[in-house]
Amino acid sequence: MKSEQQVVNFGRRAFIRNSWMISVGFMGLKYFSGMPAQASSGPRLYDRYGPLVTDPQGIFNLPRGFAYKIISRSGEPMDDGFLSPGRNDAMAAFANPDGKVVVVRNHEVSVDDVKNGPFGKANVLLDRLSPLQIYDRGHGKKPSLGGTTTFLFNEDTQRMGYLF
């Protein structure tokens, strides 16, 4: 038993020693990478695009020469009869064999944030969904509102296709 204890202690000591050495090594990377020591002492990476221009619509400020296009809004009806949720926090895009792009959006919507959920005010659309198709129905009162939506985007026409 004593030998096992020694191995564990050695393992912990070695872990702490190695962690310290790795931390010191990463601190030295800044010196060797040629990056300025302080973030304010040189141009930031995104400064190469120029200052942000105030968007007259108040939606998204971008550098001069950049543009955006809104292809979906929270609360709009989707093709499956539910509403497009809000609180998008991540997306993934995949090439589709027909040349379109499949986009999957993640929505982090809490159970009390029904205005950003897919079921409308007071979750009136919840009954359209089978209990077998929802991860956490919340006993029919407070369902889990987060999840993903998927749509097809046609790069040639710059239009969104099927949204569910």
Coordinates of N, CA and C in Angstrom, one line a residue:
M1 N 0.8 -1.2 0.0 CA 0.0 0.0 0.0 C 0.9 1.2 0.0
K2 N 2.0 1.2 0.7 CA 2.8 2.4 0.8 C 3.4 2.7 -0.6
S3 N 3.8 1.7 -1.4 CA 4.3 2.0 -2.7 C 3.3 2.6 -3.6
E4 N 2.0 2.2 -3.5 CA 1.0 2.9 -4.3 C 0.8 4.3 -3.9
Q5 N 0.9 4.6 -2.6 CA 0.8 6.0 -2.1 C 1.9 6.8 -2.6
Q6 N 3.1 6.2 -2.7 CA 4.3 7.0 -3.2 C 4.1 7.3 -4.6
V7 N 3.6 6.3 -5.4 CA 3.4 6.6 -6.8 C 2.4 7.7 -7.0
V8 N 1.3 7.7 -6.2 CA 0.3 8.8 -6.4 C 0.9 10.1 -6.0
N9 N 1.7 10.2 -4.9 CA 2.3 11.4 -4.5 C 3.3 11.9 -5.6
F10 N 4.1 11.0 -6.1 CA 5.0 11.3 -7.2 C 4.3 11.8 -8.4
G11 N 3.2 11.2 -8.7 CA 2.4 11.6 -9.8 C 1.8 13.0 -9.6
R12 N 1.4 13.4 -8.4 CA 0.9 14.7 -8.2 C 2.0 15.7 -8.3
R13 N 3.1 15.4 -7.6 CA 4.3 16.3 -7.6 C 4.8 16.5 -9.1
A14 N 4.8 15.5 -9.8 CA 5.3 15.6 -11.2 C 4.3 16.4 -12.0
F15 N 3.0 16.2 -11.8 CA 2.0 17.0 -12.5 C 2.2 18.5 -12.2
I16 N 2.3 18.8 -10.9 CA 2.5 20.2 -10.6 C 3.7 20.8 -11.2
R17 N 4.8 20.1 -11.1 CA 6.1 20.6 -11.6 C 6.0 20.7 -13.1
N18 N 5.4 19.8 -13.8 CA 5.3 19.9 -15.3 C 4.4 21.0 -15.7
S19 N 3.3 21.1 -14.9 CA 2.3 22.2 -15.2 C 3.0 23.6 -15.1
W20 N 3.8 23.7 -14.1 CA 4.5 25.0 -13.9 C 5.5 25.2 -15.0
M21 N 6.2 24.2 -15.5 CA 7.2 24.4 -16.6 C 6.4 24.7 -17.9
I22 N 5.3 24.1 -18.1 CA 4.5 24.4 -19.3 C 4.0 25.8 -19.3
S23 N 3.5 26.3 -18.1 CA 3.0 27.6 -18.0 C 4.1 28.6 -18.3
V24 N 5.3 28.4 -17.7 CA 6.5 29.3 -18.0 C 6.8 29.3 -19.5
G25 N 6.7 28.2 -20.1 CA 7.0 28.0 -21.5 C 6.0 28.8 -22.4
F26 N 4.7 28.8 -22.0 CA 3.7 29.6 -22.8 C 3.9 31.1 -22.6
M27 N 4.4 31.5 -21.4 CA 4.6 32.9 -21.1 C 5.8 33.4 -22.0
G28 N 6.7 32.5 -22.3 CA 7.8 32.9 -23.1 C 7.5 32.9 -24.6
L29 N 6.4 32.3 -25.0 CA 6.0 32.3 -26.4 C 5.7 33.7 -26.9
K30 N 5.1 34.5 -26.0 CA 4.8 35.9 -26.4 C 6.1 36.6 -26.9
Y31 N 7.2 36.4 -26.1 CA 8.4 37.0 -26.5 C 9.0 36.6 -27.8
F32 N 8.9 35.3 -28.1 CA 9.4 34.7 -29.3 C 8.5 34.9 -30.5
S33 N 7.2 35.1 -30.3 CA 6.3 35.3 -31.4 C 6.3 36.6 -32.0
G34 N 7.0 37.6 -31.4 CA 7.0 38.9 -32.0 C 5.8 39.7 -31.7
M35 N 4.9 39.2 -30.9 CA 3.7 40.0 -30.6 C 4.1 41.1 -29.6
P36 N 3.4 42.2 -29.6 CA 3.7 43.2 -28.6 C 3.4 42.7 -27.2
A37 N 4.1 43.2 -26.2 CA 4.0 42.7 -24.8 C 2.6 43.1 -24.3
Q38 N 2.1 44.3 -24.6 CA 0.8 44.8 -24.1 C -0.1 44.9 -25.3
A39 N -1.4 44.5 -25.1 CA -2.3 44.6 -26.2 C -2.5 46.0 -26.8
S40 N -2.3 47.0 -25.9 CA -2.5 48.4 -26.3 C -1.3 49.0 -27.0
S41 N -0.1 48.3 -27.0 CA 1.1 48.9 -27.5 C 1.3 48.6 -29.0
G42 N 0.3 48.1 -29.7 CA 0.4 47.9 -31.1 C -0.9 47.7 -31.8
P43 N -1.0 47.7 -33.1 CA -2.3 47.5 -33.8 C -2.9 46.1 -33.4
R44 N -4.2 46.1 -33.2 CA -4.8 44.9 -32.9 C -5.1 44.2 -34.3
L45 N -5.3 42.9 -34.2 CA -5.4 42.1 -35.4 C -6.5 42.6 -36.3
Y46 N -7.7 43.0 -35.8 CA -8.8 43.4 -36.6 C -8.7 44.8 -37.1
D47 N -7.7 45.6 -36.6 CA -7.5 47.0 -37.1 C -7.1 47.1 -38.5
R48 N -6.6 46.0 -39.1 CA -6.2 46.1 -40.5 C -7.3 46.3 -41.5
Y49 N -8.6 46.1 -41.0 CA -9.7 46.3 -41.8 C -10.3 47.8 -41.7
G50 N -9.7 48.5 -40.8 CA -10.2 49.9 -40.6 C -11.2 50.0 -39.5
P51 N -11.6 51.2 -39.2 CA -12.6 51.4 -38.2 C -14.0 51.0 -38.6
L52 N -14.8 50.7 -37.6 CA -16.2 50.2 -37.9 C -17.0 51.5 -38.3
V53 N -17.8 51.3 -39.3 CA -18.8 52.3 -39.8 C -20.1 52.0 -39.1
T54 N -20.7 53.0 -38.5 CA -22.0 52.9 -37.9 C -23.1 52.5 -38.9
D55 N -23.8 51.4 -38.6 CA -24.8 50.9 -39.4 C -26.1 51.8 -39.2
P56 N -26.6 52.4 -40.3 CA -27.8 53.3 -40.1 C -29.0 52.5 -39.5
Q57 N -29.0 51.2 -39.8 CA -30.1 50.4 -39.3 C -29.9 50.0 -37.8
G58 N -28.7 50.2 -37.3 CA -28.4 49.9 -35.9 C -28.3 48.4 -35.6
I59 N -28.0 47.6 -36.6 CA -27.9 46.2 -36.5 C -26.5 45.6 -36.3
F60 N -25.6 46.0 -37.3 CA -24.3 45.4 -37.3 C -23.3 46.4 -37.9
N61 N -22.4 46.9 -37.1 CA -21.4 47.8 -37.6 C -20.3 47.0 -38.2
L62 N -19.8 47.4 -39.4 CA -18.8 46.7 -40.1 C -17.8 47.7 -40.6
P63 N -16.5 47.3 -41.0 CA -15.6 48.2 -41.6 C -16.1 48.6 -43.0
R64 N -15.6 49.7 -43.5 CA -16.0 50.2 -44.9 C -15.7 49.1 -45.9
G65 N -16.6 48.9 -46.8 CA -16.5 47.9 -47.9 C -17.1 46.5 -47.5
F66 N -17.5 46.3 -46.3 CA -18.1 45.1 -45.9 C -19.6 45.3 -45.9
A67 N -20.3 44.2 -46.0 CA -21.8 44.2 -46.1 C -22.4 43.0 -45.4
Y68 N -23.6 43.1 -45.0 CA -24.3 41.9 -44.4 C -25.7 41.8 -45.1
K69 N -26.3 40.6 -45.0 CA -27.6 40.4 -45.5 C -28.4 39.6 -44.4
I70 N -29.5 40.1 -44.0 CA -30.3 39.3 -43.1 C -31.1 38.3 -43.9
I71 N -31.0 37.0 -43.5 CA -31.7 36.0 -44.3 C -32.8 35.3 -43.4
S72 N -32.8 35.6 -42.1 CA -33.7 35.0 -41.2 C -33.8 35.9 -40.0
R73 N -35.0 36.0 -39.4 CA -35.3 36.8 -38.2 C -36.0 36.0 -37.2
S74 N -35.6 36.2 -35.9 CA -36.3 35.6 -34.8 C -37.8 35.8 -34.9
G75 N -38.6 34.8 -34.7 CA -40.1 34.9 -34.6 C -40.7 34.7 -36.0
E76 N -40.0 34.6 -37.0 CA -40.6 34.4 -38.4 C -41.0 32.9 -38.4
P77 N -42.1 32.7 -39.1 CA -42.6 31.3 -39.3 C -41.6 30.5 -40.1
M78 N -41.3 29.2 -39.7 CA -40.5 28.3 -40.4 C -41.4 27.4 -41.2
D79 N -40.8 26.6 -42.1 CA -41.5 25.7 -42.9 C -42.2 24.6 -42.2
D80 N -41.7 24.3 -41.0 CA -42.3 23.2 -40.2 C -43.5 23.7 -39.3
G81 N -43.9 24.9 -39.4 CA -45.0 25.5 -38.6 C -44.6 26.1 -37.3
F82 N -43.4 26.0 -36.9 CA -42.9 26.7 -35.7 C -42.3 28.0 -36.0
L83 N -41.8 28.7 -35.0 CA -41.2 30.0 -35.2 C -39.7 29.9 -35.1
S84 N -39.0 30.7 -35.9 CA -37.6 30.7 -35.9 C -37.1 31.3 -34.5
P85 N -36.4 30.5 -33.7 CA -36.0 30.9 -32.4 C -35.0 32.0 -32.4
G86 N -34.8 32.7 -31.3 CA -33.8 33.7 -31.2 C -32.6 33.1 -30.5
R87 N -31.7 34.0 -30.0 CA -30.5 33.6 -29.2 C -29.6 32.6 -30.0
N88 N -29.3 32.9 -31.2 CA -28.4 32.1 -32.0 C -27.0 32.3 -31.4
D89 N -26.3 31.2 -31.1 CA -24.9 31.4 -30.5 C -23.9 30.7 -31.3
A90 N -24.2 29.9 -32.3 CA -23.2 29.2 -33.0 C -23.9 28.6 -34.3
M91 N -23.1 28.4 -35.3 CA -23.6 27.9 -36.6 C -22.5 26.9 -37.2
A92 N -23.0 26.1 -38.0 CA -22.1 25.2 -38.8 C -22.6 25.1 -40.2
A93 N -21.8 25.1 -41.2 CA -22.2 25.1 -42.6 C -21.6 23.9 -43.3
F94 N -22.4 23.2 -44.1 CA -21.9 22.0 -44.8 C -22.4 22.1 -46.3
A95 N -21.5 21.7 -47.2 CA -21.8 21.6 -48.6 C -22.8 20.5 -48.8
N96 N -23.9 20.9 -49.6 CA -24.9 19.9 -50.0 C -24.6 19.4 -51.4
P97 N -24.9 18.2 -51.7 CA -24.6 17.7 -53.1 C -25.2 18.5 -54.2
D98 N -26.3 19.2 -53.9 CA -27.0 20.0 -55.0 C -26.4 21.4 -55.2
G99 N -25.3 21.7 -54.5 CA -24.6 22.9 -54.6 C -25.0 24.0 -53.6
K100 N -26.1 23.7 -52.8 CA -26.5 24.6 -51.8 C -25.7 24.3 -50.5
V101 N -25.9 25.2 -49.5 CA -25.2 25.0 -48.3 C -26.3 24.7 -47.2
V102 N -26.0 23.7 -46.4 CA -26.8 23.3 -45.2 C -26.3 24.1 -44.0
V103 N -27.1 24.9 -43.4 CA -26.6 25.6 -42.2 C -27.4 25.2 -41.0
V104 N -26.7 24.8 -40.0 CA -27.3 24.4 -38.7 C -27.0 25.5 -37.7
R105 N -28.0 26.0 -37.1 CA -27.8 27.1 -36.1 C -28.2 26.5 -34.7
N106 N -27.4 26.9 -33.7 CA -27.7 26.5 -32.3 C -28.4 27.7 -31.6
H107 N -29.4 27.4 -30.8 CA -30.1 28.4 -30.1 C -30.1 28.1 -28.6
E108 N -29.6 29.0 -27.8 CA -29.5 28.8 -26.3 C -30.7 29.6 -25.7
V109 N -31.9 29.0 -25.6 CA -33.0 29.6 -25.1 C -33.5 28.9 -23.8
S110 N -33.6 29.7 -22.7 CA -34.0 29.1 -21.5 C -35.5 28.8 -21.4
V111 N -35.9 28.0 -20.5 CA -37.3 27.7 -20.4 C -38.3 28.9 -20.2
D112 N -37.8 29.9 -19.6 CA -38.6 31.1 -19.3 C -38.6 32.1 -20.4
D113 N -37.8 31.9 -21.4 CA -37.6 32.9 -22.5 C -38.5 32.5 -23.7
V114 N -39.8 32.5 -23.4 CA -40.7 32.0 -24.5 C -40.8 32.9 -25.7
K115 N -40.4 34.2 -25.5 CA -40.5 35.1 -26.7 C -39.4 34.7 -27.7
N116 N -38.3 34.1 -27.3 CA -37.3 33.6 -28.2 C -37.4 32.1 -28.6
G117 N -38.4 31.5 -28.1 CA -38.6 30.1 -28.4 C -39.3 29.8 -29.7
P118 N -39.4 28.5 -30.1 CA -40.1 28.2 -31.3 C -41.6 28.0 -31.3
F119 N -42.1 28.0 -30.0 CA -43.5 27.7 -29.9 C -44.5 28.8 -29.7
G120 N -44.0 30.1 -29.8 CA -44.9 31.2 -29.7 C -45.2 31.6 -28.3
K121 N -46.1 32.7 -28.2 CA -46.5 33.2 -26.9 C -47.1 32.0 -26.1
A122 N -46.8 31.9 -24.9 CA -47.3 30.9 -24.0 C -47.2 29.5 -24.5
N123 N -46.2 29.3 -25.4 CA -45.9 28.0 -26.0 C -47.2 27.3 -26.7
V124 N -48.0 28.2 -27.4 CA -49.2 27.7 -28.0 C -49.0 26.7 -29.1
L125 N -47.8 26.7 -29.7 CA -47.5 25.7 -30.8 C -47.0 24.4 -30.3
L126 N -46.7 24.3 -29.0 CA -46.1 23.1 -28.5 C -46.9 21.8 -28.8
D127 N -48.2 21.9 -28.8 CA -49.0 20.7 -29.1 C -48.8 20.1 -30.5
R128 N -48.3 20.9 -31.4 CA -48.0 20.4 -32.8 C -46.9 19.4 -32.8
L129 N -46.1 19.4 -31.7 CA -44.9 18.5 -31.7 C -45.2 17.3 -30.8
S130 N -44.9 16.1 -31.4 CA -45.1 14.9 -30.7 C -44.2 14.8 -29.5
P131 N -44.7 14.3 -28.3 CA -43.8 14.2 -27.1 C -42.5 13.4 -27.4
L132 N -42.6 12.5 -28.5 CA -41.4 11.7 -28.8 C -40.4 12.5 -29.6
Q133 N -40.7 13.7 -30.0 CA -39.8 14.5 -30.8 C -39.1 15.6 -30.1
I134 N -39.3 15.7 -28.8 CA -38.7 16.8 -28.0 C -37.9 16.2 -26.8
Y135 N -36.8 16.7 -26.6 CA -35.9 16.1 -25.6 C -36.5 16.3 -24.2
D136 N -36.9 17.5 -23.9 CA -37.4 17.8 -22.5 C -38.7 18.6 -22.7
R137 N -39.8 17.9 -22.6 CA -41.1 18.6 -22.7 C -41.5 19.4 -21.5
G138 N -40.9 19.2 -20.4 CA -41.2 20.0 -19.2 C -42.6 19.8 -18.7
H139 N -43.1 18.5 -18.8 CA -44.4 18.2 -18.4 C -45.5 19.0 -19.1
G140 N -45.2 19.5 -20.3 CA -46.2 20.2 -21.1 C -46.3 21.7 -20.6
K141 N -45.6 22.1 -19.6 CA -45.7 23.5 -19.1 C -44.5 24.3 -19.4
K142 N -43.3 23.8 -19.2 CA -42.1 24.6 -19.4 C -41.1 23.7 -20.2
P143 N -41.3 23.6 -21.5 CA -40.5 22.7 -22.3 C -39.1 23.4 -22.5
S144 N -38.1 22.6 -22.8 CA -36.8 23.1 -23.2 C -37.0 23.8 -24.5
L145 N -36.5 25.0 -24.6 CA -36.8 25.8 -25.8 C -35.5 25.9 -26.7
G146 N -34.4 25.5 -26.2 CA -33.2 25.6 -27.0 C -33.1 24.4 -28.0
G147 N -32.1 24.5 -28.8 CA -31.9 23.4 -29.8 C -31.3 23.9 -31.1
T148 N -31.5 23.3 -32.2 CA -31.0 23.7 -33.4 C -32.1 23.9 -34.5
T149 N -31.8 24.8 -35.4 CA -32.7 24.9 -36.6 C -31.7 24.7 -37.8
T150 N -32.3 24.3 -38.9 CA -31.5 23.9 -40.1 C -32.2 24.6 -41.3
F151 N -31.4 25.1 -42.2 CA -31.9 25.7 -43.4 C -30.9 25.5 -44.6
L152 N -31.4 25.5 -45.8 CA -30.6 25.4 -47.0 C -30.4 26.9 -47.5
F153 N -29.2 27.2 -47.9 CA -28.9 28.5 -48.4 C -28.3 28.3 -49.8
N154 N -28.9 29.0 -50.8 CA -28.5 29.0 -52.2 C -27.5 30.2 -52.4
E155 N -26.2 29.9 -52.6 CA -25.2 30.9 -52.7 C -25.4 31.7 -54.0
D156 N -25.9 31.0 -55.1 CA -26.1 31.7 -56.4 C -27.2 32.8 -56.3
T157 N -28.3 32.4 -55.6 CA -29.5 33.4 -55.6 C -29.4 34.2 -54.3
Q158 N -28.6 33.8 -53.3 CA -28.5 34.5 -52.0 C -29.8 34.4 -51.3
R159 N -30.5 33.3 -51.4 CA -31.8 33.1 -50.8 C -31.8 31.9 -49.9
M160 N -32.5 31.9 -48.9 CA -32.7 30.8 -48.0 C -33.8 29.9 -48.5
G161 N -33.6 28.6 -48.4 CA -34.6 27.6 -48.8 C -35.3 27.1 -47.6
Y162 N -35.6 25.8 -47.6 CA -36.3 25.2 -46.5 C -35.7 25.5 -45.1
L163 N -36.5 25.9 -44.2 CA -36.1 26.2 -42.8 C -36.9 25.4 -41.9
F164 N -36.3 24.6 -41.0 CA -37.0 23.8 -40.0 C -36.2 23.7 -38.8

